Coordinates of N, CA and C in Angstrom, one line a residue:
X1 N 14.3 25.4 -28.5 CA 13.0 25.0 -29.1 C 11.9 25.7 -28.3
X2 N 11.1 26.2 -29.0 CA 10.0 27.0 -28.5 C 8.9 26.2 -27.3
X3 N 8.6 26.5 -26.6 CA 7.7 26.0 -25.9 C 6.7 25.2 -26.5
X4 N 5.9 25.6 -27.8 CA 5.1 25.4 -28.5 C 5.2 24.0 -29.0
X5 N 6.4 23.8 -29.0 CA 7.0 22.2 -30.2 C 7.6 21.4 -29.1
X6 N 6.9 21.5 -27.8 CA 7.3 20.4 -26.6 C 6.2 19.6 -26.3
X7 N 6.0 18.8 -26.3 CA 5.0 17.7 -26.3 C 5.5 16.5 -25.0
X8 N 4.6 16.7 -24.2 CA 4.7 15.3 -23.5 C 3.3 14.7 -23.2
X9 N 3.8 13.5 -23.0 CA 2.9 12.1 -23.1 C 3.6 11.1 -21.6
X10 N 2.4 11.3 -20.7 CA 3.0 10.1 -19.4 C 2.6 9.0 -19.7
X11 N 3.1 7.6 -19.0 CA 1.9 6.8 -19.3 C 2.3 5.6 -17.9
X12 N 1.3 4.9 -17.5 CA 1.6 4.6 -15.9 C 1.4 2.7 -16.4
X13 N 2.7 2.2 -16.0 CA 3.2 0.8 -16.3 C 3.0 0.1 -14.9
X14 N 2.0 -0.9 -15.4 CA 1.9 -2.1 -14.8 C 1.9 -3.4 -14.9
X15 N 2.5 -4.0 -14.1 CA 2.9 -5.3 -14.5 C 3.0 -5.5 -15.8
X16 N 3.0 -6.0 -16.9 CA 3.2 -5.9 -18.2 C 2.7 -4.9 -19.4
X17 N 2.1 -4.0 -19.1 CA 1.1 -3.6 -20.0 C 1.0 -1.9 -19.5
X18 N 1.0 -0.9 -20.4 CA 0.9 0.3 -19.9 C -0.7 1.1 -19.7
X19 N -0.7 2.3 -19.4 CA -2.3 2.7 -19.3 C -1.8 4.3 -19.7
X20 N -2.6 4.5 -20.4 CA -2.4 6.0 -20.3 C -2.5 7.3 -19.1
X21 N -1.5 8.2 -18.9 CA -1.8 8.9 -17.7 C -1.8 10.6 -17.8
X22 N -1.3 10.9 -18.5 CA -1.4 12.4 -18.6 C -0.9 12.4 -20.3
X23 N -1.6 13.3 -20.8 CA -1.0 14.3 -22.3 C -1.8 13.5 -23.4
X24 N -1.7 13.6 -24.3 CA -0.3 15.1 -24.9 C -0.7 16.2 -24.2
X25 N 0.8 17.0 -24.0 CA -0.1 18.6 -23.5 C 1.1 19.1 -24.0
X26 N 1.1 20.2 -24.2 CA 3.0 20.9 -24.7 C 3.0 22.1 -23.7
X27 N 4.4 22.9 -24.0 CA 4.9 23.4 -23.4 C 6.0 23.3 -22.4
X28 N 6.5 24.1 -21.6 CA 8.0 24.0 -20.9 C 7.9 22.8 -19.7
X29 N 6.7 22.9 -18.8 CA 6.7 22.2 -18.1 C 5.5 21.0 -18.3
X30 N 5.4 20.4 -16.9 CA 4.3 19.1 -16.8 C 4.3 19.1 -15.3
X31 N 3.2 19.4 -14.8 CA 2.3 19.5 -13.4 C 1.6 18.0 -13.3
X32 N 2.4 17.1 -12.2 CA 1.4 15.2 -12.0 C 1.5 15.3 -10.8
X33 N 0.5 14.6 -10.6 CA 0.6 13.7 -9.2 C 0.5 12.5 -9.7
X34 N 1.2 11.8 -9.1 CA 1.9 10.0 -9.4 C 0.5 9.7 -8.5
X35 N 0.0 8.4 -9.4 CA -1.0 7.5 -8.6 C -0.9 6.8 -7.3
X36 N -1.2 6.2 -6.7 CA -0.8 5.4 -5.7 C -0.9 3.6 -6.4
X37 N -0.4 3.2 -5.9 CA -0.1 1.7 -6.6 C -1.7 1.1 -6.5
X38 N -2.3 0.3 -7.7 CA -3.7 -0.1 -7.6 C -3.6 -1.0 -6.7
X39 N -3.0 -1.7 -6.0 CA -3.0 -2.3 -5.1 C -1.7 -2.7 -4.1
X40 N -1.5 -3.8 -3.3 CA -0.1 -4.4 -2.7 C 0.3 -5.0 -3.9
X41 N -0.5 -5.7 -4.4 CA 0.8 -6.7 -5.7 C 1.3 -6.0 -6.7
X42 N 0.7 -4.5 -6.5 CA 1.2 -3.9 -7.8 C 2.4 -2.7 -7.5
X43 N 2.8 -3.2 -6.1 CA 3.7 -2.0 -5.7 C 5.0 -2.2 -6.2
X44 N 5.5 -4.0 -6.8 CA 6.6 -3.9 -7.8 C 6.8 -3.4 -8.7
X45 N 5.7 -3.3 -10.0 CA 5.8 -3.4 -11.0 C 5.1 -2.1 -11.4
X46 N 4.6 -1.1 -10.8 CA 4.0 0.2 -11.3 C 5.3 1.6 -10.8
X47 N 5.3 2.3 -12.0 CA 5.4 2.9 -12.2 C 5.3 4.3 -13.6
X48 N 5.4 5.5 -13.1 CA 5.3 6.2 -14.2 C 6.1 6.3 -15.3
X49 N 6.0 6.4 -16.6 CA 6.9 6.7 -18.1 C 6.8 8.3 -18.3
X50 N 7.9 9.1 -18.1 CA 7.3 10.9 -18.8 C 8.1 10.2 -20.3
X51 N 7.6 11.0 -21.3 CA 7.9 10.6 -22.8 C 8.4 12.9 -23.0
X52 N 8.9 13.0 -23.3 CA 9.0 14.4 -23.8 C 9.8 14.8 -25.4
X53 N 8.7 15.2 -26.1 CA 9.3 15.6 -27.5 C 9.5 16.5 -28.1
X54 N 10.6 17.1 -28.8 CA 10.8 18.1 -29.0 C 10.9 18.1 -30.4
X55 N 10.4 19.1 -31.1 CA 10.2 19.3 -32.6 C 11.0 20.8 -32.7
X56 N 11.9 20.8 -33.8 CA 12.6 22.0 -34.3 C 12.1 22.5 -35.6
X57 N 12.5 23.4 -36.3 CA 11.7 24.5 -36.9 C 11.4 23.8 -38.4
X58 N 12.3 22.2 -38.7 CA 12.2 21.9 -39.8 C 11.5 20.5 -39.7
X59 N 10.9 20.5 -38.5 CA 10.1 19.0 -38.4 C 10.8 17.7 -37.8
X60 N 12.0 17.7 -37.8 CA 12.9 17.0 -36.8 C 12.1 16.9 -35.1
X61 N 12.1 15.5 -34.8 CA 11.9 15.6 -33.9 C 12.5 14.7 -33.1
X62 N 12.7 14.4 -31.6 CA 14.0 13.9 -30.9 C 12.4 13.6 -29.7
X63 N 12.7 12.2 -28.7 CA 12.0 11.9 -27.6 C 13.0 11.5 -26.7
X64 N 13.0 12.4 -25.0 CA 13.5 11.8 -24.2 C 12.7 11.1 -23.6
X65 N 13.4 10.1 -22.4 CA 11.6 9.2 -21.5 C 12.6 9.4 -20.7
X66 N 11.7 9.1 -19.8 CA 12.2 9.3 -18.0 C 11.2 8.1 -17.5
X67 N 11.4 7.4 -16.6 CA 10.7 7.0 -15.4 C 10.9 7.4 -14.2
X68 N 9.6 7.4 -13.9 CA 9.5 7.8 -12.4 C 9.0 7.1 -11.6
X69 N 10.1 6.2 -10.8 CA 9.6 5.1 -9.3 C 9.9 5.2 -8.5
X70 N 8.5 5.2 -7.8 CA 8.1 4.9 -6.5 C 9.6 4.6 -5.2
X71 N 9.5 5.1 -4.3 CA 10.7 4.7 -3.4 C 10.4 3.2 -2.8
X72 N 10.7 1.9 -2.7 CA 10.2 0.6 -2.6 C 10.7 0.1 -0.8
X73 N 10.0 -0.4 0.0 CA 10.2 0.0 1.2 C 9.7 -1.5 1.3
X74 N 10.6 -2.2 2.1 CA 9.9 -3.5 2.5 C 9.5 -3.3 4.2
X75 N 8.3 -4.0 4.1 CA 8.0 -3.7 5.4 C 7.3 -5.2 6.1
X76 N 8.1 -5.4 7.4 CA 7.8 -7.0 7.5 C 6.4 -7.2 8.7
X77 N 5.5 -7.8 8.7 CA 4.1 -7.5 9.5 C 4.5 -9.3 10.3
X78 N 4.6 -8.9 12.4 CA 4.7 -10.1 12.9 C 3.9 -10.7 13.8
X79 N 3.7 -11.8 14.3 CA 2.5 -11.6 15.5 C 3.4 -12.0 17.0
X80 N 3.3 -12.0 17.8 CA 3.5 -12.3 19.0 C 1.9 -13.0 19.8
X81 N 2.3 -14.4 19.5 CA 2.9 -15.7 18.9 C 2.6 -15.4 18.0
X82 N 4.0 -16.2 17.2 CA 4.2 -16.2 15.7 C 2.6 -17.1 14.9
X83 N 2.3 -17.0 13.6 CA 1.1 -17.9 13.6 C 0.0 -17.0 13.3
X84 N -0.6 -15.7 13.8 CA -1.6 -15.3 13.6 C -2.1 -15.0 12.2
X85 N -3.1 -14.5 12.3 CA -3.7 -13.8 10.7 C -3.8 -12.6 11.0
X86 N -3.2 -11.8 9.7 CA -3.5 -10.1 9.9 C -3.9 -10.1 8.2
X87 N -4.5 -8.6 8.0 CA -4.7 -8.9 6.7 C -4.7 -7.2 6.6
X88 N -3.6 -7.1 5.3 CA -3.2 -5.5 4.9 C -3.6 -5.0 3.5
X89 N -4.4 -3.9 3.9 CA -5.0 -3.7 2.6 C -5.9 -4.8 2.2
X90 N -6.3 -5.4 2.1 CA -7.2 -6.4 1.8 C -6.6 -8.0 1.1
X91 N -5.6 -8.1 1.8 CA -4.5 -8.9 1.2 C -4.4 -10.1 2.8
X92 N -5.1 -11.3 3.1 CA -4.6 -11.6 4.2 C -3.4 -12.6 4.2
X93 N -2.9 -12.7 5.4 CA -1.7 -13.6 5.0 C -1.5 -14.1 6.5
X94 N -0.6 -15.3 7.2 CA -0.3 -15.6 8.2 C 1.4 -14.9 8.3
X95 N 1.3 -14.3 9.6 CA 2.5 -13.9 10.0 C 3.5 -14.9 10.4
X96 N 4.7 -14.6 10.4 CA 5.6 -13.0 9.9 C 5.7 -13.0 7.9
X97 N 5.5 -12.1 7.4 CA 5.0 -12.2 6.2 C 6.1 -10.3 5.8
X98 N 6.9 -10.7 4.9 CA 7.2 -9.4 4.6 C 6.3 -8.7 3.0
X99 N 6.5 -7.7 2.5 CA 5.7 -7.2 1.8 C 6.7 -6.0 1.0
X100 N 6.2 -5.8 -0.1 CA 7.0 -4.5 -0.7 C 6.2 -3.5 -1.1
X101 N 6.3 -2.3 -0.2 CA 5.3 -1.1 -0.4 C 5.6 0.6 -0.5
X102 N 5.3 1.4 -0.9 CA 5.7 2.8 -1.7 C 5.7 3.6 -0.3
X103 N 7.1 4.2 -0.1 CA 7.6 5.5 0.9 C 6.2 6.2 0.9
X104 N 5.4 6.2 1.9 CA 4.2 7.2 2.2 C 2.8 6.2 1.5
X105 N 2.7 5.1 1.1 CA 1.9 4.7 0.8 C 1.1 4.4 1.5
X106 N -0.1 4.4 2.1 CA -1.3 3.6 3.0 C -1.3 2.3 3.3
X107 N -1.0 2.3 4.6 CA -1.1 0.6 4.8 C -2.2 0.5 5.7
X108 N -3.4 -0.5 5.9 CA -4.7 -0.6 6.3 C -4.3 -1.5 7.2
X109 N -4.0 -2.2 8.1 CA -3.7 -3.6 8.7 C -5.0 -3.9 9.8
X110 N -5.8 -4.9 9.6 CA -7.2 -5.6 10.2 C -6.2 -6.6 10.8
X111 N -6.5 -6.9 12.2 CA -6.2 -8.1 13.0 C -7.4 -8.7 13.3
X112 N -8.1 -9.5 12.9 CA -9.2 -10.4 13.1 C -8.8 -11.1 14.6
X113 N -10.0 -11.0 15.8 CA -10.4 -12.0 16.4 C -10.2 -13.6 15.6
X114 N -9.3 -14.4 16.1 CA -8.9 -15.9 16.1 C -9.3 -16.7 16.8
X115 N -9.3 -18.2 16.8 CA -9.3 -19.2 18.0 C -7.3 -19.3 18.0
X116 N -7.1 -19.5 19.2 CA -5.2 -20.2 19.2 C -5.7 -21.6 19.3
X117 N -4.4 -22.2 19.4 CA -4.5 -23.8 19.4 C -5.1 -24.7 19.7
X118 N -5.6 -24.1 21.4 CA -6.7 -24.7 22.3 C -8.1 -24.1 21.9
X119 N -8.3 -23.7 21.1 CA -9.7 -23.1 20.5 C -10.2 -21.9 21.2
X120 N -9.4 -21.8 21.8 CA -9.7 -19.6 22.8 C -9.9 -18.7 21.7
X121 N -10.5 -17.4 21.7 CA -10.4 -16.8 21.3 C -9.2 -15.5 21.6
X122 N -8.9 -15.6 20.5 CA -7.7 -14.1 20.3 C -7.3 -13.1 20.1
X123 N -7.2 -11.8 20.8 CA -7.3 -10.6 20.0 C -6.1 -9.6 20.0
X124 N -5.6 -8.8 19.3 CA -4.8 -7.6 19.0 C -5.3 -7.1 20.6
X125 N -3.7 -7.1 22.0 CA -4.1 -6.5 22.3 C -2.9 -5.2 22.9
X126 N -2.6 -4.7 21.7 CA -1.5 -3.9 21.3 C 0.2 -4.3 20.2
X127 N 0.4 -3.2 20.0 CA 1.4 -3.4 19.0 C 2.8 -2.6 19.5
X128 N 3.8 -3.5 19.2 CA 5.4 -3.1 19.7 C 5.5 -1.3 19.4
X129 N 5.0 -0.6 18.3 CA 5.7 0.5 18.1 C 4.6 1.5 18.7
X130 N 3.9 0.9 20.2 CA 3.0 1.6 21.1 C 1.8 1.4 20.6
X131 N 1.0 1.7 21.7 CA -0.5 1.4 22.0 C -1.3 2.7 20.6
X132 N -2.3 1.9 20.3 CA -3.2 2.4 19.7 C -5.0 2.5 19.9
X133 N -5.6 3.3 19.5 CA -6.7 4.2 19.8 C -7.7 2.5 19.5
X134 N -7.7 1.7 18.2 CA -8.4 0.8 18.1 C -7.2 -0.3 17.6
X135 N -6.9 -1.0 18.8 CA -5.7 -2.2 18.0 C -6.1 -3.0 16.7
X136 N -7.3 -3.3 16.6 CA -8.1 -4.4 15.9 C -8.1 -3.6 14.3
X137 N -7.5 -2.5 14.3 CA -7.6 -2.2 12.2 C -6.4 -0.7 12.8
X138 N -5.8 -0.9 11.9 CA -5.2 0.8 12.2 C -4.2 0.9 10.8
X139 N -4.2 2.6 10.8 CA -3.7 2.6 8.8 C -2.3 3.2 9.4
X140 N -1.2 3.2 8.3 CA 0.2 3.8 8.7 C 0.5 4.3 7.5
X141 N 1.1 5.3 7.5 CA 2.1 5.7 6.6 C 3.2 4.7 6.2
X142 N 3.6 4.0 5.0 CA 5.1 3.9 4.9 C 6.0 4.7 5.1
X143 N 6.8 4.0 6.1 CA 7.6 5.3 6.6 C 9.6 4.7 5.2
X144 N 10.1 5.5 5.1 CA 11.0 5.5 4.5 C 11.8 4.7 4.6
X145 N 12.0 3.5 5.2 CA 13.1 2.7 5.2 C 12.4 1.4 5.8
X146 N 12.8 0.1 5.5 CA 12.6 -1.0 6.3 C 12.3 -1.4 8.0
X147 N 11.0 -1.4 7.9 CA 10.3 -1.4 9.4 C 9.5 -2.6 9.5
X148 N 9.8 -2.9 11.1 CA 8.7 -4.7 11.1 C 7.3 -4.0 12.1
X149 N 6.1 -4.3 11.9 CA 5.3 -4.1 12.9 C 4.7 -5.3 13.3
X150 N 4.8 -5.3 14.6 CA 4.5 -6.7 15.5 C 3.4 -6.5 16.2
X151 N 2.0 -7.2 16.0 CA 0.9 -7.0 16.8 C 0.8 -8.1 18.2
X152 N 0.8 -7.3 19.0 CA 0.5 -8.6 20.0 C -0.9 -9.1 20.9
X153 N -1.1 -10.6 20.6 CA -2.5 -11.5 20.9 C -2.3 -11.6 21.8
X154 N -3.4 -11.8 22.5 CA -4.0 -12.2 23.9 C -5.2 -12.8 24.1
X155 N -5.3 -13.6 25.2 CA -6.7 -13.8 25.1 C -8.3 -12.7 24.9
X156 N -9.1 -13.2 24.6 CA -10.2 -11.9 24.4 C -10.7 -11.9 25.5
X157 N -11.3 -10.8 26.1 CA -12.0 -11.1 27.0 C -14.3 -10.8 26.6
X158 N -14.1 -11.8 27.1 CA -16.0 -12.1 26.5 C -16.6 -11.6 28.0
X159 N -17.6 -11.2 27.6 CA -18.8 -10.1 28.5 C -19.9 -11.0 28.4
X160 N -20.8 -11.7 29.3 CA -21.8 -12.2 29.6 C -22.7 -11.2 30.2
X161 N -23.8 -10.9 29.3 CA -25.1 -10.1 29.8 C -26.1 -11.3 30.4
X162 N -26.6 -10.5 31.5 CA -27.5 -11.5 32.3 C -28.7 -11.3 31.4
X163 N -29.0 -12.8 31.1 CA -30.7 -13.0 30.7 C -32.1 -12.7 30.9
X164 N -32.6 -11.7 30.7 CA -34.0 -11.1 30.9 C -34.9 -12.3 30.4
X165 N -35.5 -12.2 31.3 CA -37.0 -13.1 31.1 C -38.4 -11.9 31.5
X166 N -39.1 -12.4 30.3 CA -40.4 -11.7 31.1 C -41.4 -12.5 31.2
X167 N -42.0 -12.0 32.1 CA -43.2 -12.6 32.9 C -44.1 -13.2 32.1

């Protein structure tokens, strides 16, 4: 079939309901970049549809579909003590909390200053898979296979500036 009579049509499925993503365009091939998931809750349920149609010289036409998903990577987020708040992507949750997220996809993780039990305050003051530049927010790659990241709390330490009075 000639290049001419190849038709494709993507279209990017979420949660119940599709959206349009590329085409019609024709021809031999199809040049995409796959989205990144609109969010964490949508890293189950999104993926791409290719639709490809081929028309022969008498009007016959035939559609293959293909899907194309995402590699699905669970990745479990813990505190040291168990209990704390972290919040990924804009999603917060109390740890240990696992999550399902796309091989290479951006993970944002904020550790919020807390009170613990006794009402202290508490902060990120490093993480198991080594020290970081700002413990308190840092982004990661999904790395390819099932990984836990463990932030560990400590007390904060608070800075008292001496009081200026003027005369």
């Amino acid at each position: 079939v000639p290049s001419a009579r190849l038709s494709w049509t993507v279209l990017l499925h979420h949660n119940t309901h599709t959206h349009p993503y590329a085409g019609p365009g024709s021809g031999n091939s199809l040049m995409i970049t796959a989205p990144p998931p609109e969010d964490l809750a949508a890293t189950t349920t999104s993926y791409l549809e290719v639709r490809l149609t081929a028309t022969d010289s008498q009007g016959l036409a035939s559609t293959t579909t293909r899907e194309l998903r995402p590699t699905l990577v669970n990745i479990t987020f813990d505190t040291v003590p168990n209990g704390r708040t972290l919040v990924v992507n804009n999603v917060t949750f109390t740890a240990p909390k696992t999550v399902v997220s796309w091989e290479n996809y951006a993970l944002t993780i904020d550790s919020p200053a807390q009170r613990d039990g006794t009402g202290n305050w508490v902060v990120v003051t490093g993480w198991a898979d080594g020290p970081v530049a700002t413990p308190a927010r840092r982004t990661i790659p999904t790395p390819p296979s099932a990984t836990t990241y463990t932030a560990a709390f400590g007390p904060a330490r608070v800075w008292f500036l001496p009081r200026i009075t003027q005369p």
